[in-house]
mmCIF file of C-alpha atoms in Angstrom:
data_model
loop_
_atom_site.group_PDB
_atom_site.id
_atom_site.type_symbol
_atom_site.label_atom_id
_atom_site.label_comp_id
_atom_site.label_asym_id
_atom_site.label_seq_id
_atom_site.Cartn_x
_atom_site.Cartn_y
_atom_site.Cartn_z
ATOM 1 C CA MET A 165 117.578 106.781 114.682
ATOM 2 C CA GLU A 166 115.198 107.923 117.526
ATOM 3 C CA TYR A 167 113.566 111.307 117.473
ATOM 4 C CA GLU A 168 111.963 113.044 120.107
ATOM 5 C CA PHE A 169 108.844 114.659 119.879
ATOM 6 C CA HIS A 170 107.067 117.144 121.990
ATOM 7 C CA PHE A 171 103.356 117.305 121.186
ATOM 8 C CA VAL A 172 100.394 119.776 121.823
ATOM 9 C CA VAL A 173 97.381 117.226 122.611
ATOM 10 C CA ASP A 174 94.012 116.906 123.632
ATOM 11 C CA GLY A 175 91.437 114.104 124.326
ATOM 12 C CA ILE A 176 93.204 112.793 127.475
ATOM 13 C CA SER A 177 94.018 114.099 130.676
ATOM 14 C CA ILE A 178 96.493 113.888 133.662
ATOM 15 C CA ASP A 179 93.722 112.858 135.872
ATOM 16 C CA ASP A 180 93.053 109.938 133.692
ATOM 17 C CA ASP A 181 95.218 107.079 135.646
ATOM 18 C CA ARG A 182 94.758 104.899 132.573
ATOM 19 C CA SER A 183 96.100 107.192 130.129
ATOM 20 C CA VAL A 184 98.708 108.330 132.092
ATOM 21 C CA GLY A 185 100.148 104.759 132.684
ATOM 22 C CA ILE A 186 99.978 103.607 129.212
ATOM 23 C CA VAL A 187 101.759 106.628 127.962
ATOM 24 C CA HIS A 188 104.652 106.026 130.676
ATOM 25 C CA ASP A 189 104.618 102.232 130.604
ATOM 26 C CA THR A 190 103.885 101.904 126.794
ATOM 27 C CA PHE A 191 105.911 104.637 125.253
ATOM 28 C CA ASP A 192 108.152 105.876 128.154
ATOM 29 C CA GLY A 193 106.485 109.060 127.816
ATOM 30 C CA LEU A 194 105.460 112.210 129.694
ATOM 31 C CA LEU A 195 102.224 113.807 129.798
ATOM 32 C CA THR A 196 101.899 117.223 131.561
ATOM 33 C CA ARG A 197 99.528 120.078 131.754
ATOM 34 C CA HIS A 198 100.517 123.723 131.723
ATOM 35 C CA ARG A 199 98.154 126.769 131.539
ATOM 36 C CA GLY A 200 95.006 124.545 130.516
ATOM 37 C CA ARG A 201 97.051 123.098 127.479
ATOM 38 C CA TYR A 202 98.241 119.355 127.413
ATOM 39 C CA PHE A 203 101.679 118.154 126.399
ATOM 40 C CA LEU A 204 102.940 115.088 125.396
ATOM 41 C CA ASP A 205 106.753 114.115 125.294
ATOM 42 C CA VAL A 206 107.597 110.622 123.523
ATOM 43 C CA ALA A 207 110.474 109.061 121.496
ATOM 44 C CA GLU A 208 110.098 106.873 118.199
ATOM 45 C CA SER A 209 112.561 105.496 115.915
ATOM 46 C CA GLY A 210 112.616 105.970 112.311
ATOM 47 C CA ALA A 211 114.600 106.657 109.054
ATOM 48 C CA SER A 212 113.616 110.246 109.307
ATOM 49 C CA ALA A 213 111.838 112.753 111.754
ATOM 50 C CA ILE A 214 108.798 112.095 109.547
ATOM 51 C CA ASP A 215 108.944 108.440 109.260
ATOM 52 C CA ALA A 216 109.254 108.402 113.022
ATOM 53 C CA ALA A 217 106.245 110.624 113.469
ATOM 54 C CA HIS A 218 104.422 108.609 111.135
ATOM 55 C CA ARG A 219 105.042 105.211 113.610
ATOM 56 C CA ILE A 220 104.473 107.261 116.753
ATOM 57 C CA VAL A 221 100.845 108.415 115.529
ATOM 58 C CA VAL A 222 99.982 104.883 114.641
ATOM 59 C CA ARG A 223 101.153 103.646 117.799
ATOM 60 C CA LEU A 224 99.425 106.139 119.847
ATOM 61 C CA ARG A 225 96.461 105.637 118.184
ATOM 62 C CA LYS A 226 96.345 102.054 118.474
ATOM 63 C CA SER A 227 96.798 102.269 122.399
ATOM 64 C CA LEU A 228 95.167 105.828 122.966
ATOM 65 C CA PRO A 229 92.233 106.189 120.496
ATOM 66 C CA ASP A 230 90.631 109.385 122.204
ATOM 67 C CA LEU A 231 93.979 111.039 121.996
ATOM 68 C CA ARG A 232 94.439 113.923 119.531
ATOM 69 C CA LEU A 233 97.690 115.255 118.363
ATOM 70 C CA LEU A 234 97.315 119.061 117.660
ATOM 71 C CA ARG A 235 100.723 119.994 116.658
ATOM 72 C CA THR A 236 104.471 119.801 117.595
ATOM 73 C CA ASP A 237 105.402 122.204 120.028
ATOM 74 C CA PRO A 238 108.608 124.129 119.188
ATOM 75 C CA ASP A 239 110.666 123.877 122.306
ATOM 76 C CA LEU A 240 112.171 127.355 122.203
ATOM 77 C CA VAL A 241 115.366 127.975 123.946
ATOM 78 C CA GLY A 242 117.344 131.763 124.367
ATOM 79 C CA VAL A 243 121.249 131.559 125.009
ATOM 80 C CA SER A 244 120.950 130.888 128.471
ATOM 81 C CA ASP A 245 118.836 127.499 128.026
ATOM 82 C CA ILE A 246 121.436 126.687 125.516
ATOM 83 C CA ALA A 247 124.034 126.886 127.931
ATOM 84 C CA GLU A 248 122.350 125.193 130.653
ATOM 85 C CA ARG A 249 121.235 122.385 128.491
ATOM 86 C CA LEU A 250 125.015 121.619 127.350
ATOM 87 C CA ASP A 251 126.655 122.473 130.474
ATOM 88 C CA ARG A 252 128.588 125.668 128.712
ATOM 89 C CA SER A 253 129.111 129.364 129.675
ATOM 90 C CA ARG A 254 126.645 131.925 128.321
ATOM 91 C CA GLN A 255 129.624 133.644 126.712
ATOM 92 C CA ASN A 256 130.491 130.334 125.029
ATOM 93 C CA VAL A 257 127.127 129.934 123.552
ATOM 94 C CA GLN A 258 126.896 133.827 122.651
ATOM 95 C CA GLN A 259 130.219 133.028 120.494
ATOM 96 C CA TRP A 260 128.621 130.532 118.610
ATOM 97 C CA VAL A 261 125.778 132.905 117.764
ATOM 98 C CA ASN A 262 127.914 135.728 116.639
ATOM 99 C CA GLY A 263 129.778 133.511 114.471
ATOM 100 C CA GLU A 264 133.182 133.749 116.690
ATOM 101 C CA ARG A 265 133.900 130.253 116.996
ATOM 102 C CA ARG A 266 132.971 127.149 115.261
ATOM 103 C CA GLN A 267 133.584 128.937 112.112
ATOM 104 C CA ASP A 268 134.450 125.714 110.111
ATOM 105 C CA MET A 269 130.733 124.696 110.856
ATOM 106 C CA LEU A 270 127.485 125.713 109.210
ATOM 107 C CA PRO A 271 126.359 129.241 110.527
ATOM 108 C CA PHE A 272 124.083 128.626 113.784
ATOM 109 C CA PRO A 273 120.599 128.722 112.730
ATOM 110 C CA ASP A 274 118.524 131.733 112.172
ATOM 111 C CA PRO A 275 116.694 132.388 115.412
ATOM 112 C CA GLU A 276 112.778 131.497 115.421
ATOM 113 C CA GLY A 277 111.711 134.766 116.701
ATOM 114 C CA MET A 278 112.103 137.204 119.806
ATOM 115 C CA THR A 279 111.114 137.120 123.309
ATOM 116 C CA GLY A 280 111.460 140.730 124.414
ATOM 117 C CA ARG A 281 114.687 141.723 123.332
ATOM 118 C CA SER A 282 116.476 138.452 123.279
ATOM 119 C CA PRO A 283 116.264 135.917 120.145
ATOM 120 C CA VAL A 284 114.979 132.453 120.669
ATOM 121 C CA TRP A 285 115.597 129.217 118.607
ATOM 122 C CA ARG A 286 113.635 125.860 118.101
ATOM 123 C CA TRP A 287 116.102 123.432 120.252
ATOM 124 C CA GLY A 288 115.590 120.688 117.099
ATOM 125 C CA ASP A 289 117.537 123.247 115.082
ATOM 126 C CA VAL A 290 120.215 123.840 117.464
ATOM 127 C CA ASN A 291 120.559 120.313 118.246
ATOM 128 C CA ALA A 292 120.964 119.546 114.477
ATOM 129 C CA TRP A 293 123.681 122.374 114.475
ATOM 130 C CA LEU A 294 125.684 120.862 117.212
ATOM 131 C CA THR A 295 125.765 117.253 115.747
ATOM 132 C CA GLN A 296 128.326 118.899 113.332
ATOM 133 C CA PHE A 297 130.839 118.391 116.060
ATOM 134 C CA GLY A 298 129.338 115.527 118.162
ATOM 135 C CA GLU A 299 127.552 117.638 120.857
ATOM 136 C CA GLY A 300 123.863 116.837 120.090
ATOM 137 C CA ASP A 301 121.495 114.774 121.759
ATOM 138 C CA ASP A 302 121.322 110.959 120.921
ATOM 139 C CA VAL A 303 117.445 111.314 120.870
ATOM 140 C CA ARG A 304 116.720 113.939 118.304
ATOM 141 C CA PRO A 305 114.122 116.528 117.916
ATOM 142 C CA PRO A 306 112.573 117.783 115.045
ATOM 143 C CA THR A 307 114.118 120.523 112.972
ATOM 144 C CA ARG A 308 111.557 123.409 112.259
ATOM 145 C CA GLU A 309 111.386 122.259 108.270
ATOM 146 C CA GLU A 310 110.410 118.700 109.832
ATOM 147 C CA ALA A 311 108.278 120.147 112.400
ATOM 148 C CA LEU A 312 106.291 122.130 109.850
ATOM 149 C CA THR A 313 105.713 118.962 107.587
ATOM 150 C CA ILE A 314 104.799 116.898 110.584
ATOM 151 C CA ASP A 315 101.995 119.767 111.513
ATOM 152 C CA PHE A 316 100.726 119.798 107.849
ATOM 153 C CA MET A 317 100.510 115.989 107.760
ATOM 154 C CA LEU A 318 98.927 115.384 111.180
ATOM 155 C CA PRO A 319 95.399 116.113 110.547
ATOM 156 C CA LYS A 320 95.667 114.073 107.299
ATOM 157 C CA TRP A 321 97.072 111.121 109.222
ATOM 158 C CA GLN A 322 94.454 111.159 111.904
ATOM 159 C CA ARG A 323 91.384 111.727 109.613
ATOM 160 C CA THR A 324 92.739 108.342 107.594
ATOM 161 C CA LEU A 325 92.909 106.359 110.684
ATOM 162 C CA ASP A 326 89.504 107.571 111.445
ATOM 163 C CA ASP A 327 88.178 106.285 108.297
ATOM 164 C CA GLY A 328 89.826 102.864 109.401
ATOM 165 C CA LEU A 329 92.333 102.899 106.614
ATOM 166 C CA PRO A 330 96.200 102.722 107.005
ATOM 167 C CA LEU A 331 98.417 105.236 106.947
ATOM 168 C CA VAL A 332 100.840 104.751 103.960
ATOM 169 C CA HIS A 333 104.404 105.766 104.368
ATOM 170 C CA PHE A 334 106.363 106.098 101.136
ATOM 171 C CA ALA A 335 110.035 104.927 100.753
ATOM 172 C CA ALA A 336 112.405 105.228 97.870
ATOM 173 C CA ALA A 337 114.003 101.548 97.175
ATOM 174 C CA GLU A 338 117.491 103.255 96.621
ATOM 175 C CA VAL A 339 118.661 106.479 96.618
ATOM 176 C CA GLY A 340 120.921 108.063 93.713
ATOM 177 C CA GLY A 341 122.337 105.977 90.390
ATOM 178 C CA GLY A 342 120.579 108.462 88.452
ATOM 179 C CA TYR A 343 117.238 107.486 89.131
ATOM 180 C CA ASP A 344 115.885 109.267 91.828
ATOM 181 C CA ARG A 345 113.630 111.306 89.557
ATOM 182 C CA ASP A 346 112.032 108.238 88.036
ATOM 183 C CA ARG A 347 111.294 106.828 91.528
ATOM 184 C CA GLU A 348 109.437 109.985 92.244
ATOM 185 C CA VAL A 349 107.416 109.345 89.065
ATOM 186 C CA VAL A 350 106.471 106.164 90.808
ATOM 187 C CA GLN A 351 105.382 107.610 93.860
ATOM 188 C CA ARG A 352 103.319 110.599 91.820
ATOM 189 C CA LEU A 353 101.585 107.846 89.879
ATOM 190 C CA LEU A 354 101.080 105.748 93.037
ATOM 191 C CA GLU A 355 99.245 108.751 94.925
ATOM 192 C CA GLY A 356 97.068 109.275 91.880
ATOM 193 C CA THR A 357 95.907 105.814 92.023
ATOM 194 C CA LEU A 358 95.354 105.636 95.651
ATOM 195 C CA ALA A 359 92.959 108.527 95.111
ATOM 196 C CA PHE A 360 90.435 105.993 93.474
ATOM 197 C CA PRO A 361 87.961 104.442 95.348
ATOM 198 C CA GLY A 362 88.426 100.998 96.784
ATOM 199 C CA VAL A 363 91.879 100.984 95.787
ATOM 200 C CA LEU A 364 93.747 101.578 99.088
ATOM 201 C CA GLU A 365 91.255 99.304 100.751
ATOM 202 C CA ARG A 366 92.517 96.273 98.169
ATOM 203 C CA ILE A 367 96.517 97.233 98.949
ATOM 204 C CA ALA A 368 95.696 97.198 102.781
ATOM 205 C CA ALA A 369 94.351 93.724 102.476
ATOM 206 C CA ILE A 370 97.690 92.498 102.390
ATOM 207 C CA PRO A 371 98.363 90.334 105.738
ATOM 208 C CA ARG A 372 100.453 92.044 108.092
ATOM 209 C CA THR A 373 101.545 92.748 111.503
ATOM 210 C CA GLU A 374 100.570 96.295 111.689
ATOM 211 C CA GLN A 375 97.339 96.969 110.344
ATOM 212 C CA GLN A 376 97.125 100.730 110.876
ATOM 213 C CA ARG A 377 100.604 101.408 108.723
ATOM 214 C CA LEU A 378 101.567 100.204 105.072
ATOM 215 C CA THR A 379 105.078 100.947 103.805
ATOM 216 C CA VAL A 380 105.182 101.214 99.905
ATOM 217 C CA VAL A 381 108.683 101.075 98.422
ATOM 218 C CA CYS A 382 108.594 103.098 94.757
ATOM 219 C CA ALA A 383 111.410 101.712 92.787
ATOM 220 C CA VAL A 384 112.779 101.719 89.372
ATOM 221 C CA LEU A 385 113.820 98.175 87.165
ATOM 222 C CA PRO A 386 117.849 98.090 88.294
ATOM 223 C CA ASP A 387 116.756 98.589 91.963
ATOM 224 C CA ARG A 388 117.840 95.460 94.047
ATOM 225 C CA LEU A 389 114.980 93.500 95.938
ATOM 226 C CA SER A 390 117.665 93.379 99.023
ATOM 227 C CA SER A 391 117.325 97.354 99.126
ATOM 228 C CA VAL A 392 113.317 96.986 98.732
ATOM 229 C CA VAL A 393 113.327 94.495 101.671
ATOM 230 C CA SER A 394 115.771 96.878 103.958
ATOM 231 C CA ARG A 395 112.941 99.390 103.991
ATOM 232 C CA ILE A 396 110.669 97.575 105.431
ATOM 233 C CA GLY A 397 110.739 98.530 108.946
ATOM 234 C CA HIS A 398 111.837 96.751 112.259
ATOM 235 C CA ASP A 399 108.106 96.313 113.407
ATOM 236 C CA GLU A 400 106.890 95.212 110.031
ATOM 237 C CA VAL A 401 107.414 92.234 107.727
ATOM 238 C CA TRP A 402 105.265 93.223 104.671
ATOM 239 C CA ALA A 403 105.356 96.166 102.173
ATOM 240 C CA VAL A 404 104.169 96.666 98.870
ATOM 241 C CA LEU A 405 106.785 97.241 95.998
ATOM 242 C CA ALA A 406 105.710 100.273 93.303
ATOM 243 C CA TYR A 407 107.386 100.126 89.965
ATOM 244 C CA GLN A 408 106.819 100.657 86.477
ATOM 245 C CA GLY A 409 106.393 97.644 84.243
ATOM 246 C CA GLY A 410 108.109 97.282 80.589
ATOM 247 C CA GLU A 411 105.112 99.363 79.096
ATOM 248 C CA GLY A 412 105.006 102.216 81.638
ATOM 249 C CA GLU A 413 102.343 100.722 83.767
ATOM 250 C CA LEU A 414 102.145 100.883 87.458
ATOM 251 C CA ARG A 415 102.631 97.629 88.823
ATOM 252 C CA LEU A 416 102.257 96.764 92.760
ATOM 253 C CA GLN A 417 103.960 93.675 94.295
ATOM 254 C CA ALA A 418 103.624 92.518 97.820
ATOM 255 C CA VAL A 419 107.205 91.744 99.468
ATOM 256 C CA GLY A 420 107.895 90.526 102.604
ATOM 257 C CA THR A 421 110.660 89.657 104.711
ATOM 258 C CA ALA A 422 111.655 86.034 105.643
ATOM 259 C CA LYS A 423 109.440 86.013 108.542
ATOM 260 C CA ALA A 424 106.410 87.054 106.469
ATOM 261 C CA PRO A 425 103.806 84.204 106.570
ATOM 262 C CA GLY A 426 103.764 82.314 103.298
ATOM 263 C CA ALA A 427 106.233 84.242 101.806
ATOM 264 C CA VAL A 428 107.782 82.591 98.814
ATOM 265 C CA PRO A 429 111.620 82.690 98.828
ATOM 266 C CA VAL A 430 113.061 84.410 95.615
ATOM 267 C CA SER A 431 115.291 82.106 95.498
ATOM 268 C CA SER A 432 112.821 79.405 94.813
ATOM 269 C CA LEU A 433 112.075 81.565 91.627
ATOM 270 C CA GLY A 434 115.687 81.336 90.528
ATOM 271 C CA LEU A 435 116.838 84.803 91.780
ATOM 272 C CA SER A 436 119.438 85.396 93.799
ATOM 273 C CA ARG A 437 119.705 88.197 96.812
ATOM 274 C CA ASP A 438 121.564 90.362 94.165
ATOM 275 C CA ALA A 439 118.255 90.184 92.140
ATOM 276 C CA THR A 440 116.584 93.514 90.571
ATOM 277 C CA VAL A 441 113.147 94.510 90.504
ATOM 278 C CA GLY A 442 113.347 93.959 86.453
ATOM 279 C CA ASP A 443 114.551 90.315 87.262
ATOM 280 C CA LEU A 444 111.394 89.667 89.193
ATOM 281 C CA LEU A 445 109.329 91.387 86.591
ATOM 282 C CA LEU A 446 110.850 89.128 84.158
ATOM 283 C CA VAL A 447 110.096 86.017 86.165
ATOM 284 C CA GLN A 448 106.559 86.802 86.718
ATOM 285 C CA THR A 449 106.201 87.517 82.666
ATOM 286 C CA ASN A 450 108.208 84.441 81.678
ATOM 287 C CA GLY A 451 108.618 82.130 84.592
ATOM 288 C CA PRO A 452 111.568 80.629 85.593
ATOM 289 C CA ASP A 453 111.103 77.917 82.883
ATOM 290 C CA ASP A 454 109.574 80.067 80.204
ATOM 291 C CA THR A 455 106.171 79.265 81.742
ATOM 292 C CA PRO A 456 104.186 82.533 82.394
ATOM 293 C CA VAL A 457 103.747 83.067 86.290
ATOM 294 C CA THR A 458 100.927 85.124 87.900
ATOM 295 C CA PRO A 459 102.193 87.675 90.102
ATOM 296 C CA MET A 460 103.330 86.330 93.684
ATOM 297 C CA THR A 461 101.202 87.809 96.292
ATOM 298 C CA PRO A 462 103.999 86.786 98.827
ATOM 299 C CA VAL A 463 107.584 87.282 97.966
ATOM 300 C CA GLY A 464 110.216 86.928 100.607
ATOM 301 C CA LEU A 465 114.041 87.758 100.996
ATOM 302 C CA ASP A 466 116.239 86.955 104.031
#
């Protein structure tokens, strides 16, 4: 899904033709200035708004190293603004707000605040509500909860890039099956491990296309390898698989798509496309012919 972001920024100027050109040509974005503040409108695809924000921060840093993303802008709208954006009457929108129409849907979102005597809403919240009946934008702005998370993470993400380290994106191999809590345990173990000096640097040494971003897929033994590889972004070929071994120890394994340079196809290890993380662990422990195999750095799957 594609998400639209409206950032308050610093470090670049609309008088800098090079920066404005990069924003327009590379990101199809728009840089504006209002009352001494700079605003950047850009869009990015991702599995979620947080994932998309994670991606756009990396891409922007690569192309515009002096740019600083300060926070998201809430894009507040009143009843008249909503009516204008949707080509609806004010009365129609007011009926939604009052709960007089669309009563079969979730309630209209709570306002973000007041301007004078009139309530205002985040457009992201309104748009999310509209998608229930097919009237939201195809390019979705973040909701209030998503924006708060992004604002909280922006300084940390940018400090990490300042230190020359990649941003780590955590993703669950699968959802459900009664293992969600176990996958969360893996993520917590991994977060603690990455805090040790040098660990992230060693993991980041995995050859990959996007050096400033690293996807780590948290899994349990029954998860399918195909689901692990499916979590690798459209612009990536490598990821790190994190799971707990038979003794509960944290194990890290480089995995890639079929396009990953030097990847060893899992079929050559005697594993099918439906193989699980546990199957891979058995192969690494015993080998396809009962000969122990050192954990492979490149394991690839079509």
